[in-house]
Short mmCIF file of C-alpha atoms and ligand atoms in Angstrom, two decimals:
data_model
loop_
_atom_site.label_atom_id
_atom_site.label_comp_id
_atom_site.label_asym_id
_atom_site.label_seq_id
_atom_site.Cartn_x
_atom_site.Cartn_y
_atom_site.Cartn_z
CA MET A 14 121.30 -85.77 126.78
CA LYS A 15 124.06 -83.14 127.59
CA ASN A 16 126.12 -83.44 130.36
CA VAL A 17 126.32 -80.67 132.87
CA VAL A 18 129.17 -80.32 135.58
CA ILE A 19 128.75 -77.59 138.55
CA LEU A 20 131.74 -76.34 140.60
CA ILE A 21 130.82 -75.02 143.58
CA SER A 22 132.96 -73.74 146.99
CA GLY A 23 130.44 -73.32 149.49
CA ARG A 24 126.68 -72.62 150.02
CA GLY A 25 125.83 -73.85 146.39
CA SER A 26 122.43 -72.25 146.39
CA ASN A 27 122.94 -71.53 142.56
CA MET A 28 123.77 -75.10 142.20
CA GLU A 29 120.24 -76.05 143.82
CA ALA A 30 118.52 -73.69 141.94
CA ILE A 31 119.85 -75.18 138.68
CA VAL A 32 119.30 -78.62 140.12
CA ARG A 33 115.49 -77.68 141.34
CA ALA A 34 114.68 -76.12 138.13
CA GLY A 35 115.54 -79.43 135.93
CA ILE A 36 117.55 -78.38 132.91
CA LYS A 37 115.62 -80.42 130.02
CA GLY A 38 117.91 -82.44 127.83
CA ALA A 39 120.74 -82.35 130.21
CA ARG A 40 121.67 -84.45 133.38
CA ILE A 41 124.08 -82.69 135.88
CA ALA A 42 126.75 -85.23 136.12
CA ALA A 43 128.79 -84.01 138.88
CA VAL A 44 129.17 -81.37 141.53
CA ILE A 45 132.51 -80.78 142.13
CA SER A 46 133.84 -78.61 145.01
CA ASN A 47 137.48 -77.55 145.89
CA ARG A 48 136.29 -77.56 149.72
CA PRO A 49 135.50 -80.77 151.29
CA ASP A 50 133.12 -78.90 154.06
CA ALA A 51 131.23 -77.05 151.20
CA ALA A 52 127.77 -77.15 152.35
CA GLY A 53 126.16 -77.63 148.87
CA LEU A 54 127.82 -81.10 148.80
CA ALA A 55 125.23 -82.52 150.81
CA PHE A 56 122.13 -81.02 148.65
CA ALA A 57 123.85 -82.62 145.68
CA SER A 58 124.46 -85.85 146.76
CA SER A 59 120.57 -86.22 148.44
CA HIS A 60 119.33 -85.43 144.89
CA GLY A 61 121.55 -88.42 143.73
CA ILE A 62 124.08 -86.62 142.01
CA GLN A 63 127.68 -87.66 142.09
CA THR A 64 129.74 -85.20 144.19
CA GLN A 65 133.58 -84.99 144.05
CA VAL A 66 136.15 -82.84 145.93
CA VAL A 67 139.43 -81.75 144.32
CA ASP A 68 140.88 -79.81 147.62
CA HIS A 69 142.97 -77.01 146.19
CA LYS A 70 145.07 -77.34 149.42
CA ALA A 71 146.64 -80.51 148.59
CA PHE A 72 148.41 -79.02 145.58
CA ALA A 73 151.46 -76.86 145.12
CA GLY A 74 150.12 -74.24 142.82
CA ARG A 75 147.20 -73.00 140.65
CA ASP A 76 149.01 -75.06 137.53
CA THR A 77 148.62 -78.52 139.14
CA PHE A 78 145.31 -77.85 141.06
CA ASP A 79 143.59 -76.93 137.76
CA ALA A 80 145.19 -79.77 135.86
CA ALA A 81 143.57 -82.15 138.45
CA LEU A 82 140.55 -80.29 138.35
CA ALA A 83 140.07 -80.29 134.72
CA GLU A 84 141.13 -84.37 134.76
CA THR A 85 138.12 -84.79 137.00
CA ILE A 86 135.63 -82.77 135.06
CA ASP A 87 136.65 -84.39 131.82
CA ALA A 88 135.84 -87.72 133.30
CA HIS A 89 132.11 -86.57 132.84
CA ALA A 90 132.64 -85.50 129.04
CA PRO A 91 130.99 -82.15 129.99
CA ASP A 92 129.27 -80.06 127.28
CA LEU A 93 128.88 -77.12 129.78
CA VAL A 94 130.90 -76.40 133.01
CA VAL A 95 129.09 -74.21 135.25
CA LEU A 96 130.83 -72.17 138.07
CA ALA A 97 128.52 -71.69 140.94
CA GLY A 98 129.90 -69.92 143.78
CA PHE A 99 133.31 -71.39 142.97
CA MET A 100 135.86 -69.28 144.69
CA ARG A 101 139.14 -70.03 142.78
CA VAL A 102 141.03 -68.03 140.16
CA LEU A 103 141.25 -70.39 136.98
CA THR A 104 144.55 -70.31 134.98
CA PRO A 105 144.14 -69.27 131.36
CA ALA A 106 144.92 -72.96 130.33
CA PHE A 107 142.00 -74.06 132.13
CA VAL A 108 139.97 -71.36 130.93
CA ASP A 109 141.10 -71.87 127.15
CA HIS A 110 140.30 -75.43 127.75
CA TYR A 111 136.59 -75.05 128.23
CA ALA A 112 136.39 -71.84 125.86
CA GLY A 113 132.90 -71.59 124.62
CA ARG A 114 131.27 -74.04 127.36
CA LEU A 115 132.31 -72.57 130.64
CA PHE A 116 129.77 -70.05 132.77
CA ASN A 117 130.01 -68.29 135.94
CA ILE A 118 127.37 -66.12 137.72
CA HIS A 119 128.92 -62.65 139.31
CA PRO A 120 127.09 -60.88 141.80
CA SER A 121 127.25 -57.29 140.07
CA LEU A 122 125.91 -55.73 136.76
CA LEU A 123 129.24 -56.30 134.86
CA PRO A 124 130.94 -54.54 133.61
CA ALA A 125 130.51 -52.52 136.88
CA PHE A 126 132.12 -54.17 139.95
CA PRO A 127 134.56 -57.11 138.86
CA GLY A 128 136.19 -58.88 141.76
CA LEU A 129 134.95 -59.16 145.29
CA HIS A 130 132.80 -57.32 147.62
CA THR A 131 130.62 -56.34 144.96
CA HIS A 132 127.45 -55.54 147.07
CA GLN A 133 129.59 -53.39 149.49
CA ARG A 134 130.88 -51.36 146.35
CA ALA A 135 127.67 -51.06 145.16
CA ILE A 136 126.35 -49.38 148.05
CA GLU A 137 129.37 -47.00 148.59
CA SER A 138 129.25 -46.24 145.19
CA GLY A 139 125.69 -44.60 145.31
CA ALA A 140 124.62 -46.76 142.40
CA LYS A 141 120.55 -47.03 142.18
CA LEU A 142 120.88 -50.30 140.49
CA HIS A 143 122.84 -53.30 141.03
CA GLY A 144 122.40 -57.01 139.90
CA ALA A 145 123.68 -59.98 138.78
CA THR A 146 125.24 -61.52 135.24
CA VAL A 147 126.00 -64.69 133.66
CA HIS A 148 128.89 -64.90 131.41
CA PHE A 149 130.91 -67.04 129.60
CA VAL A 150 134.35 -67.21 131.25
CA THR A 151 137.71 -65.94 129.57
CA SER A 152 140.84 -65.31 130.85
CA GLU A 153 140.54 -61.78 131.96
CA LEU A 154 138.38 -61.94 135.25
CA ASP A 155 134.68 -61.36 135.21
CA CYS A 156 134.96 -60.04 131.74
CA GLY A 157 133.74 -62.41 129.58
CA PRO A 158 130.59 -62.33 127.23
CA ILE A 159 127.27 -61.46 128.82
CA VAL A 160 124.56 -64.29 128.34
CA VAL A 161 122.06 -62.45 130.81
CA GLN A 162 121.70 -59.82 133.47
CA ALA A 163 119.33 -59.11 136.29
CA ALA A 164 118.83 -55.47 137.83
CA VAL A 165 117.74 -54.53 141.29
CA PRO A 166 116.99 -51.06 142.81
CA VAL A 167 119.73 -50.40 145.78
CA LEU A 168 117.24 -48.97 148.26
CA PRO A 169 118.55 -45.94 150.86
CA ASP A 170 118.49 -48.47 153.82
CA ASP A 171 120.45 -50.98 152.42
CA ASP A 172 123.03 -53.01 154.11
CA VAL A 173 125.14 -55.93 152.42
CA ALA A 174 122.86 -58.30 153.75
CA ALA A 175 119.68 -56.92 152.40
CA LEU A 176 121.21 -56.06 149.15
CA SER A 177 122.70 -59.49 148.35
CA ALA A 178 119.62 -61.55 149.37
CA ARG A 179 117.79 -59.36 146.48
CA VAL A 180 120.24 -60.12 144.13
CA LEU A 181 120.33 -63.68 145.07
CA ALA A 182 116.95 -64.06 144.54
CA PHE A 183 117.46 -63.24 140.72
CA GLU A 184 120.52 -65.23 140.40
CA HIS A 185 118.46 -67.99 141.25
CA ARG A 186 115.92 -67.29 138.20
CA ILE A 187 118.82 -66.19 135.76
CA TYR A 188 121.20 -68.95 136.26
CA PRO A 189 119.05 -71.82 135.40
CA ALA A 190 117.47 -70.03 132.31
CA ALA A 191 120.99 -69.50 131.09
CA VAL A 192 122.00 -73.17 131.39
CA GLN A 193 118.88 -74.29 129.71
CA TRP A 194 119.43 -71.93 126.75
CA PHE A 195 123.00 -73.28 126.19
CA VAL A 196 121.68 -77.03 126.31
CA ASP A 197 119.04 -75.65 124.01
CA GLY A 198 121.66 -74.73 121.60
CA ARG A 199 120.20 -71.12 121.63
CA LEU A 200 123.32 -68.96 122.28
CA SER A 201 126.36 -67.69 119.89
CA ILE A 202 128.94 -65.58 120.88
CA ASP A 203 130.47 -63.02 118.49
CA GLY A 204 133.51 -61.11 120.28
CA GLN A 205 131.84 -59.82 123.19
CA ARG A 206 128.09 -60.26 122.36
CA VAL A 207 126.30 -63.15 123.13
CA THR A 208 122.86 -63.57 120.97
CA LEU A 209 119.98 -65.40 122.51
CA HIS A 210 118.10 -67.01 119.58
CA ASP A 211 114.18 -67.01 119.21
CA ALA A 212 114.32 -64.61 122.26
CA PRO A 213 110.57 -63.34 123.14
CA LEU A 214 110.29 -59.60 122.05
CA ALA A 215 108.78 -58.18 125.30
CA PRO A 216 111.00 -56.97 127.95
CA ASP A 217 110.78 -58.60 131.34
CA GLY A 218 111.09 -55.77 133.52
CA TRP A 219 114.46 -56.29 135.54
CA ILE A 220 115.83 -59.11 133.48
CA SER A 221 117.45 -59.25 129.94
CA PRO A 222 116.99 -60.88 127.87
CA PRO A 223 113.71 -62.10 128.87
CA LEU A 224 113.45 -65.45 130.34
CA ALA A 225 110.25 -66.68 129.05
C1 GRF B 326 126.84 -65.79 144.31
O1 GRF B 326 126.47 -64.70 144.90
C2 GRF B 326 127.57 -65.81 143.05
O2 GRF B 326 126.94 -64.68 142.55
C3 GRF B 326 128.67 -65.68 143.73
O3 GRF B 326 128.93 -66.37 144.78
C4 GRF B 326 127.83 -66.27 145.28
C5 GRF B 326 127.62 -68.08 145.40
O4 GRF B 326 126.60 -68.24 146.19
N1 GRF B 326 129.44 -66.01 142.34
P1 GRF B 326 125.83 -69.91 146.27
O5 GRF B 326 127.33 -70.80 146.53
O6 GRF B 326 125.67 -70.21 144.98
O7 GRF B 326 124.71 -70.06 147.27
#
């Protein structure tokens, strides 16, 4: 049984999707938030998952916060750490400590639109496709090896609410799938490239690699 630790800062809908999916061969050992008021904490505890808060405001700087966060995470002996709407930039020391076992989901088709306000930027850019990316985390922000992406159309009348909702529905499909692949030992990394072993050959519309 593998241990998965999920970090959130707010709503936690991706964490919820992973919990509801029920990852085979893994347990969600803890959900940890940097904000005591993160809405997702209530969902996690109501599902019998241990919740913890490491409040970044209690620390003088990133180094001390990240050290305390890592200590809290490591008490759960994690095989995989999942950033799910975790809104803190992590230090290189933290990222290196979890090299190859730290996931993030980013609401754009990386390498387009790293950073914030991705939906607004996609609309303003005139892009016809937008989406979400699950990637391994490296010390360069939103630049780690890509595990899976889902694309959605940008429609002529889209505003941020409409577009982000369309993307989020796909986030909730690809993130549990990526976690399951990791737990099953089906992912390997070679430089920037991630291979999903034993992937189905048939394409799956807007999602690559296919989830089935
Ligand atoms: C998601 O759009 C995710 O891609 C981004 O932050 C948002 C978090 O949403 N990193 P939630 O907290 O998972 O509902």
